[in-house]
Amino acid sequence: MALKPISKIAAGVQASTTLAIDSLFKQMKAEGKDVVGFGAGEPDFPTPEHIKQAGIEAIEDNYTKYTPAAGLMELRESACYRLKTDFGLEYMPEQIVVASGAKHSVYVALMTLCNPGDEVVIAAPYWVSYSEMVKQAGAVPVIVAAEEEQDFKITAAQLDAAITDKTKVFMLNSPCNPTGMVYTREELESIAAVCCRRNIYVIADEIYCNLVYDDISFVSFASLGDDVKERTILVNGVSKSYAMTGWRIGYTASNTALARVMGSYLSHSTSAPSTISQHAAIVALRGPQEDMQAMKRAFEQRRDHLVERMNRIPGVSCIKPQGAFYVMMNMKSFIGKTMYGKKIESAEDFAHLFLEKGLVATVPCTAFAAPGFVRWSYATSLAEIDKGLDRLEQFVLGA
Ligand code: PMP
Ligand code: GLU
C-alpha cells in the first residue's frame, strides 16, 4: 500500500544551496581534486586558542549536563554585556535566548511570531535560508528586490509598498549575506519609521556586525528607539565573529514576553545547545577581542584584493561590499552565451560549469533571488583567492 503523503510544509522546503555546494566542494577535495572553495561562508581561521581552551576546560570540569533551555545565565549575561558595550543596548538576561546557531535563532523567532498565512517581507538578494524558514513556519515569503544599482539595499518606500494587512515581520540583514552591504543609520531610521507606523515586527539578523570595513560604523537596529527595540528580535551569535561556526551558538535579544515564548519553544525542541559550546561562547563574548579584530583586518585586505582583481577580468564585475565576507559577481554578460559547448541560461549553469571546468566552487545566487550573480565568499587565504581568480580568468578567456 502506498504510504500517506508527508507534510506539505516539509515537502515544500528546498535543501540549502550553500550547504550543498560546501558538501560537494569538500567531497571533491576528499577525492583528491585540486578544487578551490569560495562556497560556504565560514571563516577559514581556527577558533582562537583561549576560546578552544574554555571548551576543553568545560569538559574537564564536567560541565557536561543539561542547562536551562534558554541557555546558561552566565552566557545570557555575557550577551547583554556585549550588546551594551558594543552598541549601548540595554537588555536583561531574561530577554536573551540562546539557540543552536544563529540560523536556529532566526528559525525560533519566525516560529514564535508567525501564524500560517502571515507574510514576511524579505529584501533580496537574501540569504537562502530565510525564505525556506518562513515556509517552515507556514508563513509566506514576500520578496522585495534591491538591485545592484541601489547597492542591493531596499528603500523604506519599497518596504512600505510591500506591506499588507497580513504582514507580520520584516527580515533585516545588515551587513548582508550575500551582498556584503551595510545599511546606514539614515536608511535604517527610514525603515524603522515604516515598521513602527505599519506595526510590524523586525527580525534584525546582525550576525556580521563585527565585520564592517572602511571605518563605516555598524548601527544595531534596536538602538533606534524604544518602539523599535520593542518590536525587534535581534539575532546574533559567535559563529562569524569568533570563527566558531561548528560550535553552534546563536542568540536572540527581544522583549521579555517574546523571549519567554522562545524559551518554551526551545524547551520542547532542541533544549539548550551543547553545554560545552556555551562555556566557550562565554569566553568569546567576555574575553579579549583582539583575535576577532585581526580576522576582520585580514578579511578587509582580502576583499580589497578580490574586488580590484575581479573588476579587471573581462565579462564580470562586482561592486565593493562594506561588510561580511561575500562579493556578488555580476555575470549577466554570459547569460545566453555558449561556454565550453554549454548554453549558459543562469548563474547556476555558470557556477556548475566553473566548478566542473575551472575547479572553483562558488554559489549561484539564483536561490538568493539574484539570478545574474554568483557569490564568492572570501573567507579564505589571499593565495587561494589569487588561485581562484587566475582560474576565473582562464575560464572566461578560454571559453
Ligand atoms: N544569518 C546569516 C545572514 C548567515 O549568513 C548565517 C550563516 N550561516 C547565519 C545567520 C547562521 O549562522 P550560524 O552558523 O550561527 O547558524
Ligand atoms: N551562512 C553561510 C553561507 O551562507 C553558511 C552556510 C549556511 O548555513 O547557509 O554560506
mmCIF file of C-alpha atoms in Angstrom, residues 1-221:
data_model
loop_
_atom_site.group_PDB
_atom_site.id
_atom_site.type_symbol
_atom_site.label_atom_id
_atom_site.label_comp_id
_atom_site.label_asym_id
_atom_site.label_seq_id
_atom_site.Cartn_x
_atom_site.Cartn_y
_atom_site.Cartn_z
ATOM 1 C CA MET A 1 0.000 0.000 0.000
ATOM 2 C CA ALA A 2 1.326 3.450 -0.876
ATOM 3 C CA LEU A 3 2.318 5.383 2.213
ATOM 4 C CA LYS A 4 0.365 8.534 3.051
ATOM 5 C CA PRO A 5 1.880 11.803 1.780
ATOM 6 C CA ILE A 6 4.282 13.541 4.118
ATOM 7 C CA SER A 7 3.800 17.075 5.456
ATOM 8 C CA LYS A 8 3.145 19.581 2.656
ATOM 9 C CA ILE A 9 5.226 22.138 4.515
ATOM 10 C CA ALA A 10 8.225 19.826 4.815
ATOM 11 C CA ALA A 11 7.906 18.671 1.208
ATOM 12 C CA GLY A 12 7.919 22.298 0.017
ATOM 13 C CA VAL A 13 11.267 23.136 1.617
ATOM 14 C CA GLN A 14 14.325 23.242 -0.663
ATOM 15 C CA ALA A 15 17.679 21.943 0.582
ATOM 16 C CA SER A 16 20.221 24.672 1.397
ATOM 17 C CA THR A 17 22.264 25.618 -1.696
ATOM 18 C CA THR A 18 25.128 26.957 0.410
ATOM 19 C CA LEU A 19 25.467 23.756 2.408
ATOM 20 C CA ALA A 20 25.027 21.625 -0.747
ATOM 21 C CA ILE A 21 27.867 23.464 -2.539
ATOM 22 C CA ASP A 22 30.030 23.161 0.549
ATOM 23 C CA SER A 23 29.432 19.393 0.761
ATOM 24 C CA LEU A 24 30.204 18.969 -2.943
ATOM 25 C CA PHE A 25 33.386 21.013 -2.572
ATOM 26 C CA LYS A 26 34.535 19.010 0.466
ATOM 27 C CA GLN A 27 33.736 15.746 -1.318
ATOM 28 C CA MET A 28 35.738 16.780 -4.426
ATOM 29 C CA LYS A 29 38.646 17.747 -2.185
ATOM 30 C CA ALA A 30 38.470 14.411 -0.377
ATOM 31 C CA GLU A 31 38.614 12.695 -3.789
ATOM 32 C CA GLY A 32 41.950 14.437 -4.327
ATOM 33 C CA LYS A 33 40.725 17.068 -6.824
ATOM 34 C CA ASP A 34 42.579 20.385 -6.817
ATOM 35 C CA VAL A 35 39.417 22.400 -6.218
ATOM 36 C CA VAL A 36 39.379 25.930 -4.743
ATOM 37 C CA GLY A 37 36.460 26.854 -2.490
ATOM 38 C CA PHE A 38 34.576 30.155 -2.261
ATOM 39 C CA GLY A 39 31.317 28.447 -1.369
ATOM 40 C CA ALA A 40 30.161 28.337 2.229
ATOM 41 C CA GLY A 41 30.564 31.451 4.278
ATOM 42 C CA GLU A 42 32.640 30.367 7.210
ATOM 43 C CA PRO A 43 35.880 31.899 8.448
ATOM 44 C CA ASP A 44 38.918 29.842 7.449
ATOM 45 C CA PHE A 45 40.654 30.770 10.720
ATOM 46 C CA PRO A 46 40.667 28.304 13.594
ATOM 47 C CA THR A 47 38.711 29.242 16.705
ATOM 48 C CA PRO A 48 41.024 31.442 18.853
ATOM 49 C CA GLU A 49 43.133 29.498 21.344
ATOM 50 C CA HIS A 50 41.647 30.924 24.565
ATOM 51 C CA ILE A 51 38.138 30.019 23.379
ATOM 52 C CA LYS A 52 39.167 26.475 22.473
ATOM 53 C CA GLN A 53 40.745 26.141 25.921
ATOM 54 C CA ALA A 54 37.459 27.175 27.534
ATOM 55 C CA GLY A 55 35.745 24.309 25.692
ATOM 56 C CA ILE A 56 38.416 21.839 26.826
ATOM 57 C CA GLU A 57 38.177 23.080 30.417
ATOM 58 C CA ALA A 58 34.391 22.789 30.333
ATOM 59 C CA ILE A 59 34.729 19.088 29.549
ATOM 60 C CA GLU A 60 37.443 18.581 32.153
ATOM 61 C CA ASP A 61 35.398 20.402 34.801
ATOM 62 C CA ASN A 62 32.423 18.168 33.994
ATOM 63 C CA TYR A 63 30.212 20.872 32.544
ATOM 64 C CA THR A 64 28.578 18.154 30.519
ATOM 65 C CA LYS A 65 24.986 18.192 31.770
ATOM 66 C CA TYR A 66 21.812 19.947 30.631
ATOM 67 C CA THR A 67 21.486 23.700 31.086
ATOM 68 C CA PRO A 68 18.251 25.741 31.137
ATOM 69 C CA ALA A 69 16.590 25.622 27.689
ATOM 70 C CA ALA A 70 17.239 29.322 27.017
ATOM 71 C CA GLY A 71 20.914 28.936 27.940
ATOM 72 C CA LEU A 72 23.215 29.387 30.918
ATOM 73 C CA MET A 73 22.538 32.569 32.875
ATOM 74 C CA GLU A 74 26.227 33.465 32.604
ATOM 75 C CA LEU A 75 26.076 33.239 28.816
ATOM 76 C CA ARG A 76 22.919 35.340 28.680
ATOM 77 C CA GLU A 77 24.622 37.933 30.900
ATOM 78 C CA SER A 78 27.657 37.834 28.601
ATOM 79 C CA ALA A 79 25.451 38.545 25.585
ATOM 80 C CA CYS A 80 23.950 41.522 27.485
ATOM 81 C CA TYR A 81 27.464 42.723 28.261
ATOM 82 C CA ARG A 82 28.464 42.639 24.567
ATOM 83 C CA LEU A 83 25.264 44.342 23.394
ATOM 84 C CA LYS A 84 25.763 47.095 25.973
ATOM 85 C CA THR A 85 29.495 47.509 25.356
ATOM 86 C CA ASP A 86 29.327 47.412 21.563
ATOM 87 C CA PHE A 87 26.001 49.132 20.806
ATOM 88 C CA GLY A 88 24.859 50.754 24.055
ATOM 89 C CA LEU A 89 21.859 48.418 24.139
ATOM 90 C CA GLU A 90 20.263 47.624 27.500
ATOM 91 C CA TYR A 91 18.882 44.098 27.729
ATOM 92 C CA MET A 92 18.233 41.943 30.777
ATOM 93 C CA PRO A 93 19.471 38.326 30.751
ATOM 94 C CA GLU A 94 15.814 37.177 30.761
ATOM 95 C CA GLN A 95 15.500 38.807 27.333
ATOM 96 C CA ILE A 96 18.308 36.733 25.828
ATOM 97 C CA VAL A 97 17.562 33.278 24.427
ATOM 98 C CA VAL A 98 20.447 31.088 23.319
ATOM 99 C CA ALA A 99 19.911 28.623 20.466
ATOM 100 C CA SER A 100 21.939 26.163 18.403
ATOM 101 C CA GLY A 101 23.410 28.703 15.979
ATOM 102 C CA ALA A 102 22.046 31.978 14.636
ATOM 103 C CA LYS A 103 20.203 30.026 11.941
ATOM 104 C CA HIS A 104 18.269 28.312 14.698
ATOM 105 C CA SER A 105 17.664 31.663 16.413
ATOM 106 C CA VAL A 106 16.078 33.036 13.215
ATOM 107 C CA TYR A 107 14.013 29.860 12.937
ATOM 108 C CA VAL A 108 12.735 30.056 16.505
ATOM 109 C CA ALA A 109 11.973 33.771 16.070
ATOM 110 C CA LEU A 110 9.891 33.046 12.961
ATOM 111 C CA MET A 111 8.092 30.136 14.658
ATOM 112 C CA THR A 112 7.308 32.440 17.576
ATOM 113 C CA LEU A 113 5.972 35.329 15.509
ATOM 114 C CA CYS A 114 4.176 33.744 12.565
ATOM 115 C CA ASN A 115 0.770 32.181 12.137
ATOM 116 C CA PRO A 116 0.036 30.173 8.982
ATOM 117 C CA GLY A 117 -0.641 32.604 6.137
ATOM 118 C CA ASP A 118 1.185 35.556 7.677
ATOM 119 C CA GLU A 119 3.501 37.383 5.311
ATOM 120 C CA VAL A 120 7.181 38.011 5.935
ATOM 121 C CA VAL A 121 8.917 40.649 3.823
ATOM 122 C CA ILE A 122 12.442 39.722 2.771
ATOM 123 C CA ALA A 123 14.781 42.072 0.920
ATOM 124 C CA ALA A 124 16.508 40.298 -1.989
ATOM 125 C CA PRO A 125 19.256 39.300 -2.573
ATOM 126 C CA TYR A 126 18.801 37.393 0.670
ATOM 127 C CA TRP A 127 20.438 34.525 2.493
ATOM 128 C CA VAL A 128 18.919 31.360 1.087
ATOM 129 C CA SER A 129 17.624 30.015 4.415
ATOM 130 C CA TYR A 130 15.261 32.931 5.134
ATOM 131 C CA SER A 131 12.588 32.043 2.590
ATOM 132 C CA GLU A 132 12.691 28.354 3.473
ATOM 133 C CA MET A 133 12.439 29.050 7.202
ATOM 134 C CA VAL A 134 9.458 31.331 6.581
ATOM 135 C CA LYS A 135 7.811 28.484 4.682
ATOM 136 C CA GLN A 136 8.635 26.065 7.507
ATOM 137 C CA ALA A 137 6.684 28.378 9.797
ATOM 138 C CA GLY A 138 3.692 28.086 7.425
ATOM 139 C CA ALA A 139 4.083 31.759 6.528
ATOM 140 C CA VAL A 140 4.528 33.333 3.104
ATOM 141 C CA PRO A 141 7.782 34.984 1.968
ATOM 142 C CA VAL A 142 7.247 38.283 0.126
ATOM 143 C CA ILE A 143 10.375 39.170 -1.786
ATOM 144 C CA VAL A 144 11.313 42.800 -2.443
ATOM 145 C CA ALA A 145 14.172 43.212 -4.910
ATOM 146 C CA ALA A 146 17.094 45.544 -4.262
ATOM 147 C CA GLU A 147 19.058 45.950 -7.480
ATOM 148 C CA GLU A 148 22.811 46.301 -7.838
ATOM 149 C CA GLU A 149 22.234 49.922 -8.936
ATOM 150 C CA GLN A 150 20.795 50.658 -5.480
ATOM 151 C CA ASP A 151 23.713 48.921 -3.760
ATOM 152 C CA PHE A 152 21.456 45.944 -3.092
ATOM 153 C CA LYS A 153 19.600 47.851 -0.370
ATOM 154 C CA ILE A 154 15.830 48.328 -0.386
ATOM 155 C CA THR A 155 14.314 51.706 0.359
ATOM 156 C CA ALA A 156 11.769 52.436 3.069
ATOM 157 C CA ALA A 157 9.257 53.205 0.276
ATOM 158 C CA GLN A 158 9.782 49.740 -1.225
ATOM 159 C CA LEU A 159 9.186 48.163 2.176
ATOM 160 C CA ASP A 160 6.087 50.267 2.738
ATOM 161 C CA ALA A 161 4.659 49.208 -0.628
ATOM 162 C CA ALA A 162 5.214 45.513 0.134
ATOM 163 C CA ILE A 163 3.363 45.571 3.480
ATOM 164 C CA THR A 164 -0.226 44.298 3.555
ATOM 165 C CA ASP A 165 -2.708 43.518 6.340
ATOM 166 C CA LYS A 166 -1.120 40.084 6.518
ATOM 167 C CA THR A 167 2.459 41.280 7.016
ATOM 168 C CA LYS A 168 3.856 40.221 10.365
ATOM 169 C CA VAL A 169 7.626 40.571 10.027
ATOM 170 C CA PHE A 170 10.375 42.293 8.066
ATOM 171 C CA MET A 171 13.625 40.339 7.837
ATOM 172 C CA LEU A 172 16.554 42.726 8.020
ATOM 173 C CA ASN A 173 20.125 41.571 7.474
ATOM 174 C CA SER A 174 22.865 44.175 7.723
ATOM 175 C CA PRO A 175 25.714 43.548 6.942
ATOM 176 C CA CYS A 176 24.024 41.350 4.402
ATOM 177 C CA ASN A 177 24.706 37.846 3.208
ATOM 178 C CA PRO A 178 25.127 37.600 0.190
ATOM 179 C CA THR A 179 25.683 41.253 -0.789
ATOM 180 C CA GLY A 180 28.016 42.456 1.984
ATOM 181 C CA MET A 181 26.111 45.743 2.033
ATOM 182 C CA VAL A 182 25.576 47.720 5.233
ATOM 183 C CA TYR A 183 22.565 49.980 5.794
ATOM 184 C CA THR A 184 23.402 53.475 7.043
ATOM 185 C CA ARG A 185 21.814 54.992 10.140
ATOM 186 C CA GLU A 186 19.579 57.207 7.974
ATOM 187 C CA GLU A 187 18.414 54.253 5.866
ATOM 188 C CA LEU A 188 17.672 52.232 9.000
ATOM 189 C CA GLU A 189 15.784 55.137 10.558
ATOM 190 C CA SER A 190 13.519 55.384 7.498
ATOM 191 C CA ILE A 191 12.935 51.626 7.562
ATOM 192 C CA ALA A 192 12.258 51.717 11.303
ATOM 193 C CA ALA A 193 9.695 54.503 10.835
ATOM 194 C CA VAL A 194 7.783 52.325 8.356
ATOM 195 C CA CYS A 195 7.924 49.282 10.672
ATOM 196 C CA CYS A 196 6.539 51.308 13.579
ATOM 197 C CA ARG A 197 3.847 53.072 11.518
ATOM 198 C CA ARG A 198 2.704 49.808 9.908
ATOM 199 C CA ASN A 199 3.065 47.893 13.178
ATOM 200 C CA ILE A 200 5.241 45.000 12.078
ATOM 201 C CA TYR A 201 7.992 43.071 13.841
ATOM 202 C CA VAL A 202 11.573 43.089 12.643
ATOM 203 C CA ILE A 203 13.984 40.202 12.848
ATOM 204 C CA ALA A 204 17.332 42.002 12.680
ATOM 205 C CA ASP A 205 19.990 39.450 11.801
ATOM 206 C CA GLU A 206 23.216 41.136 12.881
ATOM 207 C CA ILE A 207 25.487 38.088 12.794
ATOM 208 C CA TYR A 208 28.072 40.013 10.702
ATOM 209 C CA CYS A 209 28.036 43.117 12.950
ATOM 210 C CA ASN A 210 31.763 42.917 13.676
ATOM 211 C CA LEU A 211 32.771 42.529 10.046
ATOM 212 C CA VAL A 212 32.325 46.080 8.765
ATOM 213 C CA TYR A 213 35.126 47.821 6.853
ATOM 214 C CA ASP A 214 36.327 51.254 5.678
ATOM 215 C CA ASP A 215 35.638 52.920 9.028
ATOM 216 C CA ILE A 216 31.907 52.508 8.442
ATOM 217 C CA SER A 217 30.079 52.212 11.734
ATOM 218 C CA PHE A 218 27.589 49.463 12.271
ATOM 219 C CA VAL A 219 24.219 50.535 13.680
ATOM 220 C CA SER A 220 22.200 47.983 15.608
ATOM 221 C CA PHE A 221 18.553 48.292 14.573
#
